[in-house]
mmCIF file of C-alpha atoms in Angstrom:
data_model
loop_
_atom_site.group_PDB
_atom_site.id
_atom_site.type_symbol
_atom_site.label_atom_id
_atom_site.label_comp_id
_atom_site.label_asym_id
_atom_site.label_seq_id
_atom_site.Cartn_x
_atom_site.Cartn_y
_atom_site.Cartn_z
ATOM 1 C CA UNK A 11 99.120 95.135 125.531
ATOM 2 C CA UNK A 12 97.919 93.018 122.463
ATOM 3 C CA UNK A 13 99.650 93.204 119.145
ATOM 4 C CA UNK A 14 95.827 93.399 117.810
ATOM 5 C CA UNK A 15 95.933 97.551 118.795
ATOM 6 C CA UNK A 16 98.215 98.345 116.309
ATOM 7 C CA UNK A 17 96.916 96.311 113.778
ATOM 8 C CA UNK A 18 93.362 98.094 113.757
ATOM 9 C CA UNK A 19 95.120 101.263 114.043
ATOM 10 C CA UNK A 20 96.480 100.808 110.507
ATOM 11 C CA UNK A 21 93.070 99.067 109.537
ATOM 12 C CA UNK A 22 91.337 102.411 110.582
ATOM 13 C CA UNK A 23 94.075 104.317 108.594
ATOM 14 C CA UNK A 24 93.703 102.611 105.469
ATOM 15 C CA UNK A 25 90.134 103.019 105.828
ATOM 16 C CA UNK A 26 90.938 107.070 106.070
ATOM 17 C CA UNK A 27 92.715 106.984 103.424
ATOM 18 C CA UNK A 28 90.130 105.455 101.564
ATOM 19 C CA UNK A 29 87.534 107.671 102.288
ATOM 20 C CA UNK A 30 90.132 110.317 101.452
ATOM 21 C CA UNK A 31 90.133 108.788 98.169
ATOM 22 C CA UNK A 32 86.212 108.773 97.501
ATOM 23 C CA UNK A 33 85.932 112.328 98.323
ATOM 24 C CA UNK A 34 88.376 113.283 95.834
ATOM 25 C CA UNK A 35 87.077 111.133 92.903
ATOM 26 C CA UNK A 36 83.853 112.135 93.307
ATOM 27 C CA UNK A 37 84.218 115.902 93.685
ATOM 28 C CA UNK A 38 86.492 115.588 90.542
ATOM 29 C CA UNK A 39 83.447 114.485 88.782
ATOM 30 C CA UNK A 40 81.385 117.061 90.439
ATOM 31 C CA UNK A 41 83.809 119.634 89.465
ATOM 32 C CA UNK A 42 84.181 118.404 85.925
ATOM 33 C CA UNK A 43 87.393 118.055 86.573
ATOM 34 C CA UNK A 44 87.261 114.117 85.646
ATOM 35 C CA UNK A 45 84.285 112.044 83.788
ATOM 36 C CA UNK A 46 82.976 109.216 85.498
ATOM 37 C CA UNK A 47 84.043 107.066 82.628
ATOM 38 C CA UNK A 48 87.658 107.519 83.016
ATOM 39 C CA UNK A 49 87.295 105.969 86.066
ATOM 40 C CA UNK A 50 87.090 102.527 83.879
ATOM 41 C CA UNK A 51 90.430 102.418 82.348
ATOM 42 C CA UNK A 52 91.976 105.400 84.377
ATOM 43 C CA UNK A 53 93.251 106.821 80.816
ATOM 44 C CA UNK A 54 93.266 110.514 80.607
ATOM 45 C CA UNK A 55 93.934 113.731 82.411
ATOM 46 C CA UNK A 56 93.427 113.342 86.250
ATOM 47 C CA UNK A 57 94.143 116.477 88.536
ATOM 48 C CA UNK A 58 98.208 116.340 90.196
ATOM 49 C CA UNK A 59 95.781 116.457 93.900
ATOM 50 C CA UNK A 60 93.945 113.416 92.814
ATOM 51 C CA UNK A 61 96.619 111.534 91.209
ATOM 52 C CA UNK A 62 98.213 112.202 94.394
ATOM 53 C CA UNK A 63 95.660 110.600 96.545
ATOM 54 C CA UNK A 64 95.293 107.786 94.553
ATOM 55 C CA UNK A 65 98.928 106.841 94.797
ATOM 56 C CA UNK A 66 99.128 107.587 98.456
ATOM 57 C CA UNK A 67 95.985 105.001 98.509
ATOM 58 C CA UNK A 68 97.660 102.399 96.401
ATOM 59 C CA UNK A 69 100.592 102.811 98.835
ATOM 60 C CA UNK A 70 98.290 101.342 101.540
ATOM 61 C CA UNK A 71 98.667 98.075 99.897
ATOM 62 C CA UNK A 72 101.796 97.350 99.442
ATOM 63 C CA UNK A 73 104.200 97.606 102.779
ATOM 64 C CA UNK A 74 101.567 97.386 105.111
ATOM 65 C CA UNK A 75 100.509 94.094 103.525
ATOM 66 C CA UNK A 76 103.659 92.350 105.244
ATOM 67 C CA UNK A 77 102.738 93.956 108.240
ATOM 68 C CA UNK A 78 99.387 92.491 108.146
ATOM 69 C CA UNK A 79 100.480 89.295 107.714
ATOM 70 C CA UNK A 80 103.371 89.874 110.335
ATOM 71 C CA UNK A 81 100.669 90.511 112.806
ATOM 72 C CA UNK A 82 98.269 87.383 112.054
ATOM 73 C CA UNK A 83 101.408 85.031 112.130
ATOM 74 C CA UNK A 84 101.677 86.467 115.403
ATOM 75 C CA UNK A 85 98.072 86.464 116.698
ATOM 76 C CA UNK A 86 97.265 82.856 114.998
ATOM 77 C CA UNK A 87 100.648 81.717 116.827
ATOM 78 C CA UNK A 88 99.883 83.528 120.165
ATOM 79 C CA UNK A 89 103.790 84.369 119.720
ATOM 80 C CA UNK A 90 104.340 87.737 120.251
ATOM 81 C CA UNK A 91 105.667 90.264 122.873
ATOM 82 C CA UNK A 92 106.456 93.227 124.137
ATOM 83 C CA UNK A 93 109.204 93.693 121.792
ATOM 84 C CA UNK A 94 106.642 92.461 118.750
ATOM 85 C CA UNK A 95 104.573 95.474 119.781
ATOM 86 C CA UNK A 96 107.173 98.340 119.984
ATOM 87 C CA UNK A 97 107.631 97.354 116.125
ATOM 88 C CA UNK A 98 104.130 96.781 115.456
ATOM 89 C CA UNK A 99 102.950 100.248 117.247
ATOM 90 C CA UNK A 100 106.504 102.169 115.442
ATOM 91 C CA UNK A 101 105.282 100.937 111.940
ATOM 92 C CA UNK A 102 101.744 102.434 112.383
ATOM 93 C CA UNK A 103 102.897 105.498 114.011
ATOM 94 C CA UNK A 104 105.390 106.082 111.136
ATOM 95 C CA UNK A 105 102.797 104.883 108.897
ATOM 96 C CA UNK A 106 100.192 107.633 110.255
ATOM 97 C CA UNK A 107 103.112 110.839 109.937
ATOM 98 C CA UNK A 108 103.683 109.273 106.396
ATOM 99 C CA UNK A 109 100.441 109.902 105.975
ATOM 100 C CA UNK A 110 99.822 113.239 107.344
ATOM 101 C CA UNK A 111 102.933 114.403 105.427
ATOM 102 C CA UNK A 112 101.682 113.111 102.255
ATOM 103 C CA UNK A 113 98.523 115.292 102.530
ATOM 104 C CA UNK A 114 100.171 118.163 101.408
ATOM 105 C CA UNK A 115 102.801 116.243 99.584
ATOM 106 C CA UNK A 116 105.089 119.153 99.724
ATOM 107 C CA UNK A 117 108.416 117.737 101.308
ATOM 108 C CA UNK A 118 109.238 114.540 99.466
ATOM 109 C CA UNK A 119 112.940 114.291 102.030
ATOM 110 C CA UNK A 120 110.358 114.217 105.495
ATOM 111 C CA UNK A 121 108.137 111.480 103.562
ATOM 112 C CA UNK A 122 111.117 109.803 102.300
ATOM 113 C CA UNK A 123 112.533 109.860 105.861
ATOM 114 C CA UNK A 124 109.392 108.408 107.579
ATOM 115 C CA UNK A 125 108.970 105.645 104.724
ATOM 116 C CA UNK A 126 112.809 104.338 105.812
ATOM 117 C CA UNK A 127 111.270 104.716 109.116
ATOM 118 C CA UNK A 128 108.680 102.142 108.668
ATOM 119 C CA UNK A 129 110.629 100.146 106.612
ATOM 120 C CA UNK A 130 112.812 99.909 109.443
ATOM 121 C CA UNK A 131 110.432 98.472 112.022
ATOM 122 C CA UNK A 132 108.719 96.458 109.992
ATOM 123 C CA UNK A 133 112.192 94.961 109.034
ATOM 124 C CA UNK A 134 112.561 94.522 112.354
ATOM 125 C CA UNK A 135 109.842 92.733 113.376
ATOM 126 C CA UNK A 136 110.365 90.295 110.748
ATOM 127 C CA UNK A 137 113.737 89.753 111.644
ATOM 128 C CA UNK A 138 112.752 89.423 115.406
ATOM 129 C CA UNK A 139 109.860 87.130 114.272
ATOM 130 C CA UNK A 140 112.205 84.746 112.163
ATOM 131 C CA UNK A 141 114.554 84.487 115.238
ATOM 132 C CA UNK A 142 111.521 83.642 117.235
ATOM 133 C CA UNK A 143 110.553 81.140 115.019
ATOM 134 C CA UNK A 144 114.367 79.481 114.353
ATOM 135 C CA UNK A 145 114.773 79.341 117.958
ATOM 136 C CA UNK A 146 111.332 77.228 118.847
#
């Protein structure tokens, strides 16, 4: 299996989210709920469901961005293995349940849980890649 599986899996999740996000902003504006020119400065009253969404979106670039670059160094190396991809394929998978949990944002201890979760493999991989690498 290639490391590269897991990596568009998160690509195509991010994406999700994203689209996620569009729907909500612009049926907030629909609604009335939001006016387009907020949307500038992002001052004002947003709905609790669409401030929700956008943090869950800004969330998509933050952690995963070192597992982005995890996977590249790994690709552009041609150094990983089957280890590389258990830790690679955890991270998305918590990622994903992170995800599905935060739709209806009710239990902040499961989210919590499956953040540590994919902390913890991406930790992991970096620790397993830095071995890698001190050990060429």
């Amino acid at each position: 299996m290639n490391i590269l599986y897991p990596l568009l899996t998160m690509v195509t999740l991010t994406f999700a989210v994203t689209m996620r996000l569009l729907y909500f902003a612009v049926n907030s504006v629909k609604k009335g709920e939001v006016h387009i020119k907020q949307y500038r400065t992002y001052e004002g009253e947003f709905p609790p469901k669409l401030n929700s969404v956008r943090q869950h979106y800004k969330n998509m670039f933050e952690m995963p961005i070192l597992f982005y670059l995890l996977c590249v160094l790994l690709l552009i190396q041609n150094n990983f293995n089957q280890i590389d991809i258990v830790f690679a394929w955890g991270f998305v998978i918590f990622r994903i349940l992170h995800s599905i949990s935060r739709i209806p944002n009710k239990d902040i201890n499961i989210r919590f849980g499956l953040f540590v979760g994919s902390f913890i493999m991406l930790a992991a991989g970096w620790v397993h890649y830095g071995l890698k690498f001190i050990n060429c």
